[in-house]
Coordinates of C-alpha atoms and ligand atoms in Angstrom, one line a residue:
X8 CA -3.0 8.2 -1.4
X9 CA -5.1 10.9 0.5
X10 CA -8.1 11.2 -2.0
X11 CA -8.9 14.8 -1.2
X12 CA -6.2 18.0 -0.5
X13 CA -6.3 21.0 0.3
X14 CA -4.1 24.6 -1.2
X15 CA -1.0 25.0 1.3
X16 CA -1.4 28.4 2.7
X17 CA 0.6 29.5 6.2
X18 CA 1.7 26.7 7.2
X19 CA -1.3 24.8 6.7
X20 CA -3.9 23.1 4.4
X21 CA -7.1 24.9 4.3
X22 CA -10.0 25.0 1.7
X23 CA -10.8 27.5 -1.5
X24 CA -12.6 29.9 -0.1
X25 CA -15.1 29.7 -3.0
X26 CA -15.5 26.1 -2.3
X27 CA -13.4 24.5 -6.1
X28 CA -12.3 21.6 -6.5
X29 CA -9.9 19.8 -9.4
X30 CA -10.3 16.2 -10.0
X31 CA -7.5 14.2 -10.6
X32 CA -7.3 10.9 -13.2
X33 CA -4.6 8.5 -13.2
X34 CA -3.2 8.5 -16.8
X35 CA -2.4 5.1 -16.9
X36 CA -6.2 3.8 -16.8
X37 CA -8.0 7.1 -17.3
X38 CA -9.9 6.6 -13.8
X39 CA -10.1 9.3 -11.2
X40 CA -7.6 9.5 -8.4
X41 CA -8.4 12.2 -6.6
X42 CA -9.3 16.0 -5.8
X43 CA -7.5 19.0 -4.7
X44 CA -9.0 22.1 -3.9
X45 CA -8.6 24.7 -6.6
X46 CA -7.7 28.7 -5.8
X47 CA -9.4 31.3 -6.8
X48 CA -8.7 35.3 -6.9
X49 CA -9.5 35.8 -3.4
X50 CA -7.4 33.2 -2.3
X51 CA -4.5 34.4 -4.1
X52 CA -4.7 37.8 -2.8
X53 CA -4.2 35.9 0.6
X54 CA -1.8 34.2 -0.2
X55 CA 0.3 37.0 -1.5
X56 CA -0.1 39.6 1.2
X57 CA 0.7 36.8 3.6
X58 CA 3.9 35.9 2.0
X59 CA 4.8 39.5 1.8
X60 CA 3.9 40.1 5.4
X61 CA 6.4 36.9 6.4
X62 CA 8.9 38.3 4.5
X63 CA 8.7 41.6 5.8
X64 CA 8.5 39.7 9.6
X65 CA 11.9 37.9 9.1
X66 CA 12.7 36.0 5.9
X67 CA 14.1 39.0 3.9
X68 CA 16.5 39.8 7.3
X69 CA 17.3 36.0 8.6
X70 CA 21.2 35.2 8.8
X71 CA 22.3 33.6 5.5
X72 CA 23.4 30.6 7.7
X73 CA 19.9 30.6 9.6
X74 CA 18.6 30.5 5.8
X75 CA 21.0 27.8 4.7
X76 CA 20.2 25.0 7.6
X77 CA 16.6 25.3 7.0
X78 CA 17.0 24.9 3.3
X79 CA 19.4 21.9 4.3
X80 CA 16.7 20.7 6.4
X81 CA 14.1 20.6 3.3
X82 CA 16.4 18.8 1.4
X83 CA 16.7 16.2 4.2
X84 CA 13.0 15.9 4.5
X85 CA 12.6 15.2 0.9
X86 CA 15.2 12.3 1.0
X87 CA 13.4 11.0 3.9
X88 CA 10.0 11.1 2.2
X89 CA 11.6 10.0 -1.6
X90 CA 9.7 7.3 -2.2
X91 CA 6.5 8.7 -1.3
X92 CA 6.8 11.8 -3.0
X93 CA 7.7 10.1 -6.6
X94 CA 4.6 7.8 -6.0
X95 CA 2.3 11.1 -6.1
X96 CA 3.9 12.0 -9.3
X97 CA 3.6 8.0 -10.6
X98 CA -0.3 8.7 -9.6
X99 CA -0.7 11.9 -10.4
X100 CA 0.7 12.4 -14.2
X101 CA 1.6 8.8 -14.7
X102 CA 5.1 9.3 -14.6
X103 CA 7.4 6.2 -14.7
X104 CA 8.1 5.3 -10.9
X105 CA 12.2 5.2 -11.5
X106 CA 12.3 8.0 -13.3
X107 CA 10.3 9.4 -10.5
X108 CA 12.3 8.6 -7.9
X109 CA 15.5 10.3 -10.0
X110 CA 13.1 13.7 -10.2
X111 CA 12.5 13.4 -6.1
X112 CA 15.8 13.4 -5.5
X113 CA 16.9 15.8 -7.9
X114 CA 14.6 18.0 -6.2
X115 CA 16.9 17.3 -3.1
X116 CA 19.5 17.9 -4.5
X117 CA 18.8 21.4 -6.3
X118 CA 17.8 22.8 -2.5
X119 CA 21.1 21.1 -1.3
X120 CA 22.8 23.2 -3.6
X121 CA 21.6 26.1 -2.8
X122 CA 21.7 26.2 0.5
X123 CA 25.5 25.8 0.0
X124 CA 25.2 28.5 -2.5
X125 CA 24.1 30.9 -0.2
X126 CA 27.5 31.9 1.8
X127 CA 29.4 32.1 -1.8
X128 CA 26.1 34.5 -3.0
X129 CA 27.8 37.9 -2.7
X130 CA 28.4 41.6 -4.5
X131 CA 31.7 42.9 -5.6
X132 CA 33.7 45.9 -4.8
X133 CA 34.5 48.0 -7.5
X134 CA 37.1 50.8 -7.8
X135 CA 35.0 53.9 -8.6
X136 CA 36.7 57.2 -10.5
X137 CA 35.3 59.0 -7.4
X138 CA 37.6 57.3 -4.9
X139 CA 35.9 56.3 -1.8
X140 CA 34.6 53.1 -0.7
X141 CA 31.8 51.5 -3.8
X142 CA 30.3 47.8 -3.4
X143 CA 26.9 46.4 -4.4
X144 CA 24.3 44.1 -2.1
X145 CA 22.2 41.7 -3.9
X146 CA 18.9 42.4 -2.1
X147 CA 16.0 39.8 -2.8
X148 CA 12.7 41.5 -4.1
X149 CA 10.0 40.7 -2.1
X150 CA 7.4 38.0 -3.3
X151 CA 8.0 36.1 -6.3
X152 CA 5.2 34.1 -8.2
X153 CA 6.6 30.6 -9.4
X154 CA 4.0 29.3 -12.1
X155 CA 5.2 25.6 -13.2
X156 CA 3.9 23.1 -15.9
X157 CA 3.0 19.1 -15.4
X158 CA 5.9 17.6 -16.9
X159 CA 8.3 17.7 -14.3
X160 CA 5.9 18.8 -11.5
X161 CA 8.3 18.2 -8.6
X162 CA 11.9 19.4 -10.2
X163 CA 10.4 22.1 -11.7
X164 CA 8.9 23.4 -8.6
X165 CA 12.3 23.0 -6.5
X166 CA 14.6 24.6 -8.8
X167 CA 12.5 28.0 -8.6
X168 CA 11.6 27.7 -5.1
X169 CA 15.0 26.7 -3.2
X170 CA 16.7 29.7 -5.4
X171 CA 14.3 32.4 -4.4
X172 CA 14.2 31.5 -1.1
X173 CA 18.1 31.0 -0.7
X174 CA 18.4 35.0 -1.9
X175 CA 15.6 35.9 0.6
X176 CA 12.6 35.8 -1.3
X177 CA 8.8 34.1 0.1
X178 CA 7.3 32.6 -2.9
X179 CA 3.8 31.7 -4.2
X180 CA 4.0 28.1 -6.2
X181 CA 1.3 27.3 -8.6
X182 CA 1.5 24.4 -9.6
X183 CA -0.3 22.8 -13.1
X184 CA -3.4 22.2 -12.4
X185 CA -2.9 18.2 -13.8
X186 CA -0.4 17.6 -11.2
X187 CA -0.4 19.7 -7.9
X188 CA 0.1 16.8 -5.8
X189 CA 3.9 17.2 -5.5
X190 CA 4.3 21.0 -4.8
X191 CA 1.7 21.0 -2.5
X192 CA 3.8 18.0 -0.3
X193 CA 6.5 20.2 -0.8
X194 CA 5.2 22.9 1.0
X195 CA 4.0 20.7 3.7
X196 CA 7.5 18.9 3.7
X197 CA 9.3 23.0 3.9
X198 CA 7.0 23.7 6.6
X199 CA 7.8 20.7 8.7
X200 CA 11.6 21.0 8.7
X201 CA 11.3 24.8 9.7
X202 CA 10.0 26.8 6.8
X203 CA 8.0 30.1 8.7
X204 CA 4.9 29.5 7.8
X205 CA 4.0 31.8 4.8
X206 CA 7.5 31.9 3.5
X207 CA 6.1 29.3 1.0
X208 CA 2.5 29.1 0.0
X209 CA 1.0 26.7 -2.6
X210 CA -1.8 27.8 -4.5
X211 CA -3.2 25.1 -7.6
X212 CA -6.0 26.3 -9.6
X213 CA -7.2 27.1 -13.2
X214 CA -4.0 29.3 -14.7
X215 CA -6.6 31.5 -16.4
X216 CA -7.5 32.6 -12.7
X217 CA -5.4 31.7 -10.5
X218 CA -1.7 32.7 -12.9
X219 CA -3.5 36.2 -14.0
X220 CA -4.3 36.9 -10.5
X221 CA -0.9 36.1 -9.5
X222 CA 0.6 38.0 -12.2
X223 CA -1.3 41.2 -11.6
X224 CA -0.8 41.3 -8.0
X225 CA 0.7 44.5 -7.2
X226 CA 2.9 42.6 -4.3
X227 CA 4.3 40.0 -6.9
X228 CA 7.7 41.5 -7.7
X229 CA 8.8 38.6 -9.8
X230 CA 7.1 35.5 -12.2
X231 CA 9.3 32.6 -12.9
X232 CA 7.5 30.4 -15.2
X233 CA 7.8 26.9 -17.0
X234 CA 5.5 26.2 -19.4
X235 CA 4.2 27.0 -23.5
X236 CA 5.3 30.1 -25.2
X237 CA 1.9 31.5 -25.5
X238 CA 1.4 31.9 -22.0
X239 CA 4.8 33.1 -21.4
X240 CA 3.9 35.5 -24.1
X241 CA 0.9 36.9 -21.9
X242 CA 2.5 36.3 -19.0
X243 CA 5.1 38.9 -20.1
X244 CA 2.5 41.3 -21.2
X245 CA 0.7 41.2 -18.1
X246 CA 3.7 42.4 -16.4
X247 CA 4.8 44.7 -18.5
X248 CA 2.9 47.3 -16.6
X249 CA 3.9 47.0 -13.4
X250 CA 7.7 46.3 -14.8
X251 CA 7.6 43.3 -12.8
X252 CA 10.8 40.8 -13.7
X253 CA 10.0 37.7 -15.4
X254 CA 12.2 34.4 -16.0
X255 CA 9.8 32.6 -18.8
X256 CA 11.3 28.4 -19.8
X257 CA 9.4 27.9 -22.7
X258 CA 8.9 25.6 -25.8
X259 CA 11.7 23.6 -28.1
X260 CA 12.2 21.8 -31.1
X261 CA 15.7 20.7 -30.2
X262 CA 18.1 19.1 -32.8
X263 CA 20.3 16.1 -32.4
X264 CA 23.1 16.6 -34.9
X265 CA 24.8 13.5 -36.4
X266 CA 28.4 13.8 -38.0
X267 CA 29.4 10.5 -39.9
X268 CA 33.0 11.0 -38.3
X269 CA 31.1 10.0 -34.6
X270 CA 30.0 7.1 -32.5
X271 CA 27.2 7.2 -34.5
X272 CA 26.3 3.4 -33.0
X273 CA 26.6 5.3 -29.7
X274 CA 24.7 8.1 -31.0
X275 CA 22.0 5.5 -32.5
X276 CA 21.5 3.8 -29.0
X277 CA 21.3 6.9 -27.1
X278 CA 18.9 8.8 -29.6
X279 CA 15.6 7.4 -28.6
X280 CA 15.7 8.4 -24.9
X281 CA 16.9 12.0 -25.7
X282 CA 13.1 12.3 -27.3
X283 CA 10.9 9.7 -26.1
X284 CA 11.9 9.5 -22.3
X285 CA 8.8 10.9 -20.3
X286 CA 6.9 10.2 -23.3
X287 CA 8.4 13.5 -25.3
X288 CA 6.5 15.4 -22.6
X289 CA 9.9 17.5 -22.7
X290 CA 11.0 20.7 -23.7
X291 CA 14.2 19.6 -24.3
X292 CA 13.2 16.9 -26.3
X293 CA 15.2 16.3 -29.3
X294 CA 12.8 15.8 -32.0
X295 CA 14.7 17.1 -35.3
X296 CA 17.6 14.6 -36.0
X297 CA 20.0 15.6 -38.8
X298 CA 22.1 12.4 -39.8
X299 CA 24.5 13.2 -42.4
X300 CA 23.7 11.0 -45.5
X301 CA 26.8 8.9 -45.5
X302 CA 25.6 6.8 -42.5
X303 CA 21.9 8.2 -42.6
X304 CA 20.5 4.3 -43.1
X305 CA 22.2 2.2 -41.1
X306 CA 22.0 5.4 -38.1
X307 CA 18.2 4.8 -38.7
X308 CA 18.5 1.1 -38.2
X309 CA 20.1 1.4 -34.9
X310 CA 17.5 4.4 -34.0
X311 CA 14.1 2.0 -34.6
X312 CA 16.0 -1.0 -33.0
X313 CA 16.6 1.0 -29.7
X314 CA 13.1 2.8 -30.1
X315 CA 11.8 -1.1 -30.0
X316 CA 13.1 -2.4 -26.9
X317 CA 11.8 0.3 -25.1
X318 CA 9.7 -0.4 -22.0
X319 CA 6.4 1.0 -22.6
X320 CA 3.8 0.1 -19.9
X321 CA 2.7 0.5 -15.9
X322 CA 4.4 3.1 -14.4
X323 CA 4.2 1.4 -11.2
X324 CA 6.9 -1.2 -12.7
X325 CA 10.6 0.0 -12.3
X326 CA 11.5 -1.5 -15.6
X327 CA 9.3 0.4 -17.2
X328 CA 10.8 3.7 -19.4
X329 CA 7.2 5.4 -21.0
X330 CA 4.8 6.2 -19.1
X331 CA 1.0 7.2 -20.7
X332 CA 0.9 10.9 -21.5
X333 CA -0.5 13.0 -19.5
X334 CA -4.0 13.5 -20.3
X335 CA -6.5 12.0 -23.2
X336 CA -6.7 15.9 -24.3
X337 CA -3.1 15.6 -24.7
X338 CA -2.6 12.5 -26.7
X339 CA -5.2 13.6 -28.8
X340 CA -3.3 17.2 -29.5
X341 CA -0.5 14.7 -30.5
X342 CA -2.1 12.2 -32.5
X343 CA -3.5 15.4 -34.7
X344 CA 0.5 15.9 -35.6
X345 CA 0.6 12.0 -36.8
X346 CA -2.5 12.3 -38.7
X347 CA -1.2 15.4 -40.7
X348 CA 2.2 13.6 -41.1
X349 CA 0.1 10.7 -42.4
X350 CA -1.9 12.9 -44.6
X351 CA 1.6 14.5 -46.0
X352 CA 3.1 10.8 -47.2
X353 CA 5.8 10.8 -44.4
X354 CA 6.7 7.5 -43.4
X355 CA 6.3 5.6 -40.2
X356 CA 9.7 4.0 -39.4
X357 CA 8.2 3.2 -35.8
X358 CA 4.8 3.2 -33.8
X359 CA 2.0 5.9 -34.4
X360 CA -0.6 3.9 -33.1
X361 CA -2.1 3.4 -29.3
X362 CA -0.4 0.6 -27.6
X363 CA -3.0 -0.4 -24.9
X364 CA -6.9 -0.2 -24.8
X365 CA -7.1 1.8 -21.7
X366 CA -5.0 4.8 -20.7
X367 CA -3.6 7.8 -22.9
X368 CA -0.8 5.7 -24.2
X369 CA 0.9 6.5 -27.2
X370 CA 3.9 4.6 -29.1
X371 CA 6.9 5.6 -29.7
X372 CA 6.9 7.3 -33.3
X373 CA 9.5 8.0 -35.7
X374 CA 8.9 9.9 -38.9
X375 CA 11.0 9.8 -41.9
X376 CA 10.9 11.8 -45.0
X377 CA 8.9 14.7 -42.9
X378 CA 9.5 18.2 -44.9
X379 CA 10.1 21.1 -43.1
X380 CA 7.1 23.2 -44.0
X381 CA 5.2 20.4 -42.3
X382 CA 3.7 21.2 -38.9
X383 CA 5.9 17.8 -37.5
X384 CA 8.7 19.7 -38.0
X385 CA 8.0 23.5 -37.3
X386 CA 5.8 23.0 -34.3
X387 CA 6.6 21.5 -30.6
X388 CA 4.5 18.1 -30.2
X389 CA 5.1 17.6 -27.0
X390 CA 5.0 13.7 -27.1
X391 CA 7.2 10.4 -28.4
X392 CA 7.5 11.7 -31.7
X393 CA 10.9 12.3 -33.7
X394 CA 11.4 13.2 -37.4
X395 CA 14.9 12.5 -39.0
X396 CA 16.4 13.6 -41.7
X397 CA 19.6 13.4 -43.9
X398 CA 21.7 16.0 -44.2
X399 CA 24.7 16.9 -46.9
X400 CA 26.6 20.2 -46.3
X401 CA 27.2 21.6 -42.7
X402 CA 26.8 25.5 -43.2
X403 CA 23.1 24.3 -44.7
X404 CA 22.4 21.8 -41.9
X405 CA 22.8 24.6 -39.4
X406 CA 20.6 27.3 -41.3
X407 CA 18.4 24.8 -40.8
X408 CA 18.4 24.2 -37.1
X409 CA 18.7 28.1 -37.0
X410 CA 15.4 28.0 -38.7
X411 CA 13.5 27.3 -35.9
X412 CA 11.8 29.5 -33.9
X413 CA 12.8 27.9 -30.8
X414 CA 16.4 27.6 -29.3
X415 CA 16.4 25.4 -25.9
X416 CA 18.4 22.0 -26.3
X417 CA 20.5 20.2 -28.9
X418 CA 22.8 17.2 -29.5
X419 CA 26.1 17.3 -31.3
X420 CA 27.6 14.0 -31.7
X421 CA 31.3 14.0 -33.5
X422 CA 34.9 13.1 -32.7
X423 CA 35.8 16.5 -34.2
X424 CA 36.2 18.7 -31.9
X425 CA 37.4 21.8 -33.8
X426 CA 34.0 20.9 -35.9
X427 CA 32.4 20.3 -32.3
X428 CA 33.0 23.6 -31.3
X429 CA 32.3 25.6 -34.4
X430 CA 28.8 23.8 -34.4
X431 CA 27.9 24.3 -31.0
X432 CA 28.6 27.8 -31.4
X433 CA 26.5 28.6 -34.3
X434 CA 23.4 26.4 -33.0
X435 CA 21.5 29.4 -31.3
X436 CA 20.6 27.7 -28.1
X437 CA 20.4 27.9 -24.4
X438 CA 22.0 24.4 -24.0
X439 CA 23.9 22.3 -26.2
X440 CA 26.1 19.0 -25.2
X441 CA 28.7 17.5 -27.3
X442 CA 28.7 13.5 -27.5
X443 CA 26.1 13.3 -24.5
X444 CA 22.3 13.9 -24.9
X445 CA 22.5 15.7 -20.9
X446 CA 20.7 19.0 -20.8
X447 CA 20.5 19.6 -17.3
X448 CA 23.1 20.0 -14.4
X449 CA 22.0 21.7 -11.1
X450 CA 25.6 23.8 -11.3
X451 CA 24.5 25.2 -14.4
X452 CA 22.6 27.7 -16.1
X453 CA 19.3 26.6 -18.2
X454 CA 17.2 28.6 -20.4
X455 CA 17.0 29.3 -24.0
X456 CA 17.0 31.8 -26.4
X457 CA 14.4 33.4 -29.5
X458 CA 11.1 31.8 -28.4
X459 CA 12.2 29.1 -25.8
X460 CA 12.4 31.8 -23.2
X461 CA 14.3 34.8 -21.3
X462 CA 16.5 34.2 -18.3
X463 CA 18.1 31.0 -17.0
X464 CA 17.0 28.7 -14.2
X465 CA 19.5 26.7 -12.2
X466 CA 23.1 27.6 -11.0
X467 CA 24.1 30.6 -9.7
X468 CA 22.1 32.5 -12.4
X469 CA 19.1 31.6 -10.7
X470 CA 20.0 33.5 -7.4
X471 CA 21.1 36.2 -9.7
X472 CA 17.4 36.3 -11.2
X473 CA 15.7 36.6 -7.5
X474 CA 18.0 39.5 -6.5
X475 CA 18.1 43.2 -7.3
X476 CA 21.4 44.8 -7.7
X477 CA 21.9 47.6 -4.6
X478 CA 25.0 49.9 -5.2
X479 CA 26.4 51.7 -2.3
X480 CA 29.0 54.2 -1.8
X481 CA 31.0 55.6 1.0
X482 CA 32.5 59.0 0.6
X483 CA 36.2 58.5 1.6
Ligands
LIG526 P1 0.7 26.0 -20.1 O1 1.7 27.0 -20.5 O2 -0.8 26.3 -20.4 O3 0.7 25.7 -18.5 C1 1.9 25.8 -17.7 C2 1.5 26.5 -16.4 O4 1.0 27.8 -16.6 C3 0.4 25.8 -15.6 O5 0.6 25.9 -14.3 C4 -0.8 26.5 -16.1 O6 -1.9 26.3 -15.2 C5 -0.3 27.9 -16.1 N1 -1.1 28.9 -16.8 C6 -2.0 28.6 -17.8 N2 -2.6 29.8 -18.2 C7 -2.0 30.7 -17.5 C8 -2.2 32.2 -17.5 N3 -3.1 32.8 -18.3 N4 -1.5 32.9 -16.6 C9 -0.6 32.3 -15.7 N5 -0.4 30.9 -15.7 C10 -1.1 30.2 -16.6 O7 1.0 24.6 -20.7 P2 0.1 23.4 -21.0 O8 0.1 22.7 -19.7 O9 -1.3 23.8 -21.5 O10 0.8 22.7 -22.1 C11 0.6 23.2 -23.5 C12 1.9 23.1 -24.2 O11 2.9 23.9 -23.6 C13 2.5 21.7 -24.3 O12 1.9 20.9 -25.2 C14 4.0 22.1 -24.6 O13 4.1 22.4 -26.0 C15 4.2 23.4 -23.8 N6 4.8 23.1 -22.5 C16 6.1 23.3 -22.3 C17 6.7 23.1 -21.1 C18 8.1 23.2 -20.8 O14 8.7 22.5 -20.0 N7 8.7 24.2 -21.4 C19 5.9 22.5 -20.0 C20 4.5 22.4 -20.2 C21 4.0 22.7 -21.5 P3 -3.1 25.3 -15.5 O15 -2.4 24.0 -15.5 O16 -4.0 25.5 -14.4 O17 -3.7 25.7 -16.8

């Protein structure tokens, strides 16, 4: 691990111009790991004229098939580097090695995709009143700012980069400023297997600087950002001058719905992982579980039994499930939630306490008898914590999923499907999945509704989200 590294800008590492620096600590024993150096406004302003000036030199024109080998070509660089690109992220946020190596070559995968998407990327014709000859180009828009949290560093980063650059775009990444290691080996990785050098440019540094900056910049023509719904919040502000575009991924508070018709046994042994994998560090985590009361016990049973034989521990071991959370700030942010739970009389079915001496380690926590004017239910924690509840009447169960402000992710485990399908279309959410806890699929769109976010990420909705819509018309 190279102790020291610097922002990825034309093809090649260089310094902040003002000299700053971000130290890194490993969360698994709280010691430093390393520095990066940290942008500031100047350096963003380079970054972003540069981009625009490769795009204007030959991105934005390239053949789509020119476009699609070199996106190939990243993908097969990141296969060839898998293992040590999901050690940065083991080292950098802590992150359980297998899970990882799944993220690495997910991040493969997603710029795989699109480079086959590209050729099947294409406007219609449409029969105008006019007669003559009407079609529409989707045109990319210039230079798009990509602003992406710590949870998923190296996914995250490839499923808004390999879109925007697939429809034509250069992009600006900022990564989180806990975990640049990742995108910034992705731009080196891009550049290596024939990325023009400023088509990608990697910028980490404080988001107060560094994401206003890029959000302001008169060149930026799009943000697509990942991350908490206050700083979407701004972030949509700030761009509201200019009109720029903005996809925004925000918080959840995701149910997992229970029917006693189900697998529930299934559903039991399947639960704790759709909350507690990556230490709840998840927006799609589910963290409300409504169990209807006929089977709400021994469904609990089978929930702290599974929760128990999770691996918590080194993420350097493969067996090993939870990983630390992400910072000592952050563990203390959600041990505030378990104090007020405490404080409220709910119940600990499971954990709530540190596991280890050293390292931001938390257990895996499950709350029972939580109310839902409580801040454990209402609010997004953000780490291993799940409340679960009994529930008796349908229509009420679902006013009170709908009750939340967020709509992201949810769970609906039954063998009805006609009650399947009426559920999943009331919950008001982005994604939903019937009988699996999967939120995610590359093919697919993903995004949420109310307060988790506006646009989608992933699938062909994503290329949709980098382009502008061009009509044309030939008088005939
Ligand atoms: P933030 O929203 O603060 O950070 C996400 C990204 O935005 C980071 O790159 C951050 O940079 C950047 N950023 C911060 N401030 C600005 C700004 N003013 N303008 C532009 N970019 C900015 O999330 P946190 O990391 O602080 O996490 C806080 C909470 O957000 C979590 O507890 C969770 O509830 C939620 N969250 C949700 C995520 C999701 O996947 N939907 C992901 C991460 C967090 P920097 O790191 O330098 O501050």
């Amino acid at each position: 691990m190279k102790s020291y590294t610097g922002l990825f800008i034309d093809g090649a590492s260089r310094d902040a111009s003002a000299g700053g620096r971000i130290t890194l600590y490993y969360p698994a024993t709280g010691e430093r790991s390393g520095e990066v150096a940290a942008a500031g406004p100047g350096d963003v302003d380079a970054a972003v004229e540069s981009a625009h000036r490769a795009w204007e030199a030959g991105w934005r024109d390239l053949a789509p098939g020119k476009r699609a080998e070199i996106l190939y070509a990243i993908a097969r660089a990141i296969r060839e580097n898998l293992e040590s690109v999901a050690q940065l992220d083991r080292v950098n946020i802590g992150k359980p090695i297998a899970d990882a190596r799944d993220e690495a070559a997910l991040g493969a995968r997603v710029f795989e995709y699109y480079a086959g998407a590209i050729s099947g990327f294409c406007g219609q014709t449409i029969p105008v009143a006019k007669g003559g000859f009407d079609f529409t180009l989707r045109q990319p828009m210039g230079v798009v700012a990509a602003i992406v949290p710590w949870n998923f560093p190296f996914p995250i980063a490839c499923w808004k980069v390999a879109p925007a650059l697939a429809a034509g775009n250069s992009v600006v990444l900022k990564p989180a400023s806990l975990s640049p290691l990742t995108a910034l080996e992705l731009g080196r990785l891009a550049h290596a297997a024939g990325l023009p050098p400023g088509v990608l440019q990697v910028v980490p540094g404080a988001g107060s600087a560094v994401g206003d900056a890029l959000v302001t910049h008169p060149r930026v023509r799009k943000i697509s950002f990942t991350g908490s719904t206050e700083v979407g919040a701004r972030i949509m502000q700030l761009a509201s001058g200019d009109l720029k575009r903005v996809s925004l991924e925000l918080g959840g508070k995701s149910p997992n719905i229970v029917f006693a018709d189900a697998d529930w046994e299934s559903a039991a042994e399947a639960s704790p992982m759709s909350v507690f994998a990556n230490s709840g560090q998840d927006c799609c985590a589910r963290s409300r579980v409504f169990v209807e009361r006929s089977i709400f016990e021994p469904f609990v049973e089978g929930f702290v039994a599974a929760t128990r034989r999770l691996v918590v521990g080194d993420p350097a071991k493969a067996e090993t499930q939870l990983g630390p959370l992400v910072s000592a700030a952050h563990r203390a942010s959600v041990e505030e939630f378990l104090e007020d739970a405490r404080a409220r009389g709910s119940s600990f079915a499971h954990g709530g306490a540190r596991p280890f001496p050293e390292g931001f380690f938390l257990e895996p926590t499950v709350l029972l008898g939580v109310k839902n004017t409580e801040r454990c239910w209402r609010e997004e924690i953000f780490g291993p914590v799940v409340c679960i509840v009994p529930f008796d009447d349908e229509a009420q169960m679902i006013r009170e999923v709908n009750a939340s402000p967020y709509g992201l992710s949810g769970s609906i485990w039954t063998n009805d499907l006609r009650r399947a399908l009426r559920v999943a279309r009331l919950v008001e959410s982005g994604v939903i999945s019937i009988n699996s806890h999967s939120s995610l699929h590359v093919e697919a769109p993903f995004g949420g509704f109310k307060r988790s976010g506006i646009g989608r990420d992933l699938g062909m909705s994503a290329m949709e989200g980098y382009t502008e819509t061009k009509n044309v018309f030939i008088a005939g």
